[in-house]
PDB file of C-alpha atoms in Angstrom:
ATOM      1  CA  MET A   1      22.018 -20.797   5.541  1.00 79.00           C
ATOM      2  CA  ILE A   2      19.971 -20.388   8.742  1.00 83.00           C
ATOM      3  CA  HIS A   3      18.600 -17.218   7.169  1.00 84.00           C
ATOM      4  CA  ILE A   4      18.454 -18.085   3.458  1.00 85.00           C
ATOM      5  CA  LEU A   5      16.782 -21.514   3.470  1.00 90.00           C
ATOM      6  CA  PRO A   6      13.939 -20.489   5.822  1.00 90.00           C
ATOM      7  CA  ALA A   7      13.518 -17.302   3.754  1.00 90.00           C
ATOM      8  CA  ILE A   8      12.967 -19.334   0.582  1.00 90.00           C
ATOM      9  CA  LEU A   9      10.355 -21.437   2.369  1.00 93.00           C
ATOM     10  CA  PHE A  10       8.796 -18.262   3.807  1.00 93.00           C
ATOM     11  CA  VAL A  11       8.352 -16.847   0.299  1.00 92.00           C
ATOM     12  CA  VAL A  12       6.839 -20.027  -1.158  1.00 93.00           C
ATOM     13  CA  LEU A  13       4.503 -20.740   1.754  1.00 94.00           C
ATOM     14  CA  GLY A  14       3.698 -17.052   2.201  1.00 92.00           C
ATOM     15  CA  LEU A  15       2.533 -16.835  -1.401  1.00 91.00           C
ATOM     16  CA  ALA A  16       0.256 -19.842  -0.806  1.00 93.00           C
ATOM     17  CA  GLN A  17      -1.453 -17.878   1.970  1.00 94.00           C
ATOM     18  CA  PHE A  18      -2.839 -15.488  -0.636  1.00 91.00           C
ATOM     19  CA  VAL A  19      -4.586 -18.241  -2.608  1.00 92.00           C
ATOM     20  CA  LYS A  20      -8.267 -17.618  -1.925  1.00 91.00           C
ATOM     21  CA  ARG A  21      -9.203 -21.182  -2.824  1.00 93.00           C
ATOM     22  CA  ILE A  22      -6.993 -22.573  -0.043  1.00 93.00           C
ATOM     23  CA  ARG A  23      -8.410 -20.148   2.514  1.00 90.00           C
ATOM     24  CA  ALA A  24     -12.018 -20.852   1.481  1.00 91.00           C
ATOM     25  CA  GLN A  25     -11.988 -24.606   0.844  1.00 94.00           C
ATOM     26  CA  ARG A  26      -9.295 -25.750   3.270  1.00 94.00           C
ATOM     27  CA  PRO A  27      -9.005 -23.239   6.109  1.00 93.00           C
ATOM     28  CA  TRP A  28      -7.078 -25.751   8.224  1.00 94.00           C
ATOM     29  CA  VAL A  29      -4.322 -25.765   5.551  1.00 95.00           C
ATOM     30  CA  HIS A  30      -4.229 -21.961   5.655  1.00 94.00           C
ATOM     31  CA  ARG A  31      -3.932 -22.067   9.464  1.00 95.00           C
ATOM     32  CA  TRP A  32      -1.094 -24.595   9.477  1.00 96.00           C
ATOM     33  CA  ILE A  33       0.809 -22.863   6.706  1.00 96.00           C
ATOM     34  CA  GLY A  34       0.288 -19.608   8.617  1.00 95.00           C
ATOM     35  CA  ARG A  35       1.841 -21.070  11.756  1.00 96.00           C
ATOM     36  CA  ILE A  36       4.836 -22.244   9.756  1.00 96.00           C
ATOM     37  CA  VAL A  37       5.147 -18.868   8.009  1.00 96.00           C
ATOM     38  CA  ILE A  38       5.125 -17.033  11.349  1.00 97.00           C
ATOM     39  CA  ALA A  39       7.769 -19.373  12.811  1.00 96.00           C
ATOM     40  CA  LEU A  40       9.925 -18.967   9.708  1.00 96.00           C
ATOM     41  CA  GLY A  41       9.371 -15.203   9.809  1.00 96.00           C
ATOM     42  CA  ILE A  42      10.572 -14.986  13.393  1.00 96.00           C
ATOM     43  CA  LEU A  43      13.682 -16.966  12.480  1.00 96.00           C
ATOM     44  CA  ILE A  44      14.512 -14.894   9.388  1.00 96.00           C
ATOM     45  CA  GLY A  45      13.691 -11.624  11.163  1.00 95.00           C
ATOM     46  CA  ILE A  46      16.045 -12.363  14.053  1.00 95.00           C
ATOM     47  CA  THR A  47      18.833 -13.764  11.864  1.00 95.00           C
ATOM     48  CA  GLY A  48      18.472 -10.826   9.466  1.00 93.00           C
ATOM     49  CA  ILE A  49      18.923  -8.341  12.278  1.00 95.00           C
ATOM     50  CA  ILE A  50      21.936 -10.256  13.581  1.00 95.00           C
ATOM     51  CA  MET A  51      23.498 -10.294  10.098  1.00 93.00           C
ATOM     52  CA  GLY A  52      22.871  -6.549   9.796  1.00 91.00           C
ATOM     53  CA  PHE A  53      25.087  -6.004  12.815  1.00 94.00           C
ATOM     54  CA  THR A  54      27.729  -8.670  12.148  1.00 93.00           C
ATOM     55  CA  ILE A  55      28.321  -8.606   8.369  1.00 88.00           C
ATOM     56  CA  PRO A  56      27.074  -5.321   6.918  1.00 84.00           C
ATOM     57  CA  VAL A  57      28.339  -4.484   3.444  1.00 85.00           C
ATOM     58  CA  SER A  58      27.729  -0.752   3.704  1.00 88.00           C
ATOM     59  CA  GLY A  59      27.958   0.009   7.404  1.00 89.00           C
ATOM     60  CA  VAL A  60      25.529   2.114   9.390  1.00 93.00           C
ATOM     61  CA  SER A  61      23.064   2.755   6.555  1.00 92.00           C
ATOM     62  CA  GLU A  62      22.590  -0.972   5.981  1.00 93.00           C
ATOM     63  CA  THR A  63      22.501  -1.855   9.679  1.00 95.00           C
ATOM     64  CA  THR A  64      19.914   0.850  10.327  1.00 95.00           C
ATOM     65  CA  ALA A  65      17.677  -0.268   7.441  1.00 94.00           C
ATOM     66  CA  ILE A  66      17.870  -3.927   8.417  1.00 95.00           C
ATOM     67  CA  THR A  67      17.244  -3.178  12.096  1.00 96.00           C
ATOM     68  CA  PHE A  68      14.330  -0.818  11.445  1.00 97.00           C
ATOM     69  CA  PHE A  69      12.555  -3.037   8.934  1.00 96.00           C
ATOM     70  CA  GLY A  70      13.493  -6.222  10.809  1.00 96.00           C
ATOM     71  CA  ILE A  71      11.820  -4.932  13.959  1.00 97.00           C
ATOM     72  CA  PHE A  72       8.826  -3.759  11.936  1.00 98.00           C
ATOM     73  CA  PHE A  73       8.636  -7.198  10.262  1.00 97.00           C
ATOM     74  CA  LEU A  74       8.629  -8.989  13.630  1.00 98.00           C
ATOM     75  CA  PHE A  75       6.079  -6.483  14.990  1.00 98.00           C
ATOM     76  CA  ALA A  76       3.794  -7.033  11.974  1.00 98.00           C
ATOM     77  CA  LEU A  77       4.006 -10.823  12.394  1.00 97.00           C
ATOM     78  CA  LEU A  78       3.110 -10.475  16.079  1.00 98.00           C
ATOM     79  CA  LYS A  79       0.214  -8.124  15.338  1.00 98.00           C
ATOM     80  CA  GLY A  80      -1.100 -10.478  12.644  1.00 97.00           C
ATOM     81  CA  PHE A  81      -0.904 -13.424  15.029  1.00 97.00           C
ATOM     82  CA  VAL A  82      -2.575 -11.570  17.909  1.00 98.00           C
ATOM     83  CA  HIS A  83      -5.388 -10.312  15.666  1.00 98.00           C
ATOM     84  CA  ILE A  84      -6.235 -13.772  14.334  1.00 96.00           C
ATOM     85  CA  ARG A  85      -6.184 -15.214  17.858  1.00 96.00           C
ATOM     86  CA  ASN A  86      -8.724 -12.498  18.749  1.00 98.00           C
ATOM     87  CA  HIS A  87     -10.815 -13.381  15.661  1.00 97.00           C
ATOM     88  CA  GLN A  88     -10.089  -9.992  14.062  1.00 97.00           C
ATOM     89  CA  THR A  89      -9.686 -11.345  10.542  1.00 95.00           C
ATOM     90  CA  ALA A  90      -9.564  -7.998   8.729  1.00 95.00           C
ATOM     91  CA  LEU A  91      -6.779  -6.667  10.960  1.00 97.00           C
ATOM     92  CA  HIS A  92      -4.958 -10.007  10.746  1.00 97.00           C
ATOM     93  CA  ARG A  93      -5.042  -9.755   6.946  1.00 96.00           C
ATOM     94  CA  GLU A  94      -3.642  -6.215   6.949  1.00 97.00           C
ATOM     95  CA  TRP A  95      -0.754  -6.968   9.305  1.00 98.00           C
ATOM     96  CA  MET A  96       0.169 -10.172   7.515  1.00 97.00           C
ATOM     97  CA  ILE A  97       0.233  -8.308   4.183  1.00 97.00           C
ATOM     98  CA  ARG A  98       2.625  -5.793   5.760  1.00 98.00           C
ATOM     99  CA  ALA A  99       4.798  -8.573   7.167  1.00 97.00           C
ATOM    100  CA  PHE A 100       4.890 -10.431   3.858  1.00 96.00           C
ATOM    101  CA  ALA A 101       5.716  -7.225   1.983  1.00 96.00           C
ATOM    102  CA  VAL A 102       8.722  -6.578   4.209  1.00 96.00           C
ATOM    103  CA  GLY A 103       9.741 -10.237   3.982  1.00 94.00           C
ATOM    104  CA  MET A 104       9.659 -10.028   0.186  1.00 93.00           C
ATOM    105  CA  ALA A 105      11.470  -6.684   0.009  1.00 92.00           C
ATOM    106  CA  VAL A 106      14.906  -8.243  -0.101  1.00 85.00           C
ATOM    107  CA  THR A 107      13.954  -9.835  -3.439  1.00 87.00           C
ATOM    108  CA  THR A 108      13.331  -6.351  -4.853  1.00 88.00           C
ATOM    109  CA  THR A 109      16.564  -5.058  -3.402  1.00 90.00           C
ATOM    110  CA  ARG A 110      18.564  -7.329  -5.732  1.00 89.00           C
ATOM    111  CA  PRO A 111      17.418  -5.620  -8.973  1.00 93.00           C
ATOM    112  CA  ILE A 112      17.937  -2.233  -7.307  1.00 94.00           C
ATOM    113  CA  VAL A 113      21.508  -3.282  -6.483  1.00 92.00           C
ATOM    114  CA  GLY A 114      21.829  -4.357 -10.130  1.00 92.00           C
ATOM    115  CA  VAL A 115      20.876  -0.853 -11.276  1.00 93.00           C
ATOM    116  CA  PHE A 116      23.458   0.630  -8.919  1.00 92.00           C
ATOM    117  CA  PHE A 117      26.100  -1.783 -10.272  1.00 89.00           C
ATOM    118  CA  ALA A 118      25.135  -0.993 -13.871  1.00 93.00           C
ATOM    119  CA  THR A 119      25.513   2.733 -13.252  1.00 92.00           C
ATOM    120  CA  SER A 120      28.600   2.514 -11.031  1.00 91.00           C
ATOM    121  CA  SER A 121      30.932   3.535 -13.862  1.00 90.00           C
ATOM    122  CA  LEU A 122      28.927   6.779 -14.172  1.00 92.00           C
ATOM    123  CA  THR A 123      28.420   7.416 -10.469  1.00 90.00           C
ATOM    124  CA  GLY A 124      31.667   6.032  -9.083  1.00 89.00           C
ATOM    125  CA  LEU A 125      29.709   4.278  -6.331  1.00 89.00           C
ATOM    126  CA  GLY A 126      30.666   0.825  -5.106  1.00 84.00           C
ATOM    127  CA  PRO A 127      28.672  -1.691  -3.029  1.00 84.00           C
ATOM    128  CA  ARG A 128      29.828  -0.113   0.233  1.00 87.00           C
ATOM    129  CA  ASP A 129      28.337   3.164  -0.997  1.00 89.00           C
ATOM    130  CA  PHE A 130      24.967   1.964  -2.285  1.00 89.00           C
ATOM    131  CA  PHE A 131      23.912  -1.286  -0.609  1.00 91.00           C
ATOM    132  CA  GLY A 132      22.286   0.478   2.366  1.00 91.00           C
ATOM    133  CA  SER A 133      20.421   2.834   0.041  1.00 92.00           C
ATOM    134  CA  ALA A 134      19.212  -0.115  -2.041  1.00 93.00           C
ATOM    135  CA  LEU A 135      17.789  -1.710   1.122  1.00 94.00           C
ATOM    136  CA  TRP A 136      16.010   1.489   2.156  1.00 95.00           C
ATOM    137  CA  ILE A 137      14.526   1.850  -1.347  1.00 95.00           C
ATOM    138  CA  GLY A 138      13.429  -1.803  -1.582  1.00 95.00           C
ATOM    139  CA  PHE A 139      11.838  -2.005   1.874  1.00 96.00           C
ATOM    140  CA  THR A 140      10.109   1.364   1.513  1.00 96.00           C
ATOM    141  CA  LEU A 141       8.695   0.536  -1.930  1.00 96.00           C
ATOM    142  CA  HIS A 142       7.289  -2.734  -0.626  1.00 96.00           C
ATOM    143  CA  LEU A 143       5.585  -1.079   2.323  1.00 97.00           C
ATOM    144  CA  ILE A 144       4.080   1.583   0.069  1.00 97.00           C
ATOM    145  CA  VAL A 145       2.722  -1.086  -2.285  1.00 97.00           C
ATOM    146  CA  ALA A 146       1.384  -3.060   0.691  1.00 97.00           C
ATOM    147  CA  GLU A 147      -0.441  -0.019   2.076  1.00 97.00           C
ATOM    148  CA  VAL A 148      -1.940   0.774  -1.334  1.00 97.00           C
ATOM    149  CA  TRP A 149      -3.072  -2.843  -1.713  1.00 96.00           C
ATOM    150  CA  ILE A 150      -4.529  -2.922   1.813  1.00 97.00           C
ATOM    151  CA  ASN A 151      -6.441   0.313   1.240  1.00 96.00           C
ATOM    152  CA  ARG A 152      -7.755  -0.662  -2.198  1.00 96.00           C
ATOM    153  CA  THR A 153      -8.868  -4.154  -1.130  1.00 94.00           C
ATOM    154  CA  ARG A 154     -10.113  -3.355   2.367  1.00 91.00           C
ATOM    155  CA  PRO A 155     -13.664  -4.681   2.837  1.00 82.00           C
ATOM    156  CA  GLN A 156     -16.224  -1.894   3.087  1.00 78.00           C
TER     157      GLN A 156
END
């Protein structure tokens, strides 16, 4: 629950950070929500990494994916925070998009796991066989989408 409940709040508040009207008309709300999102992100990043080592479903593949993307997630949060403290808004935006993309990736992993389950009678694969792969696919897809979005919406 220390991971799941903050993650739900992270998703809801993180989505609010992308509402242009909030950023433009009430920047103080954006700042306070941002502080909460970063604190929640640190908590879910650390607990996610711990869970990857203590209760992995599919062993090394899962632990490696969670550790790699968990560290990247925490790094992106830190970079986003440092950039806004240095008044580098464009870089802050890019790193926070990356962090949010990784934070949201677990939501995409669930349908990917569903596809693996649906095809398990054909492939013979069980959760121990495919859960790590589903994480790698979900996290990677989210980062690709984030980079495309960053590059297409980057101010000229």
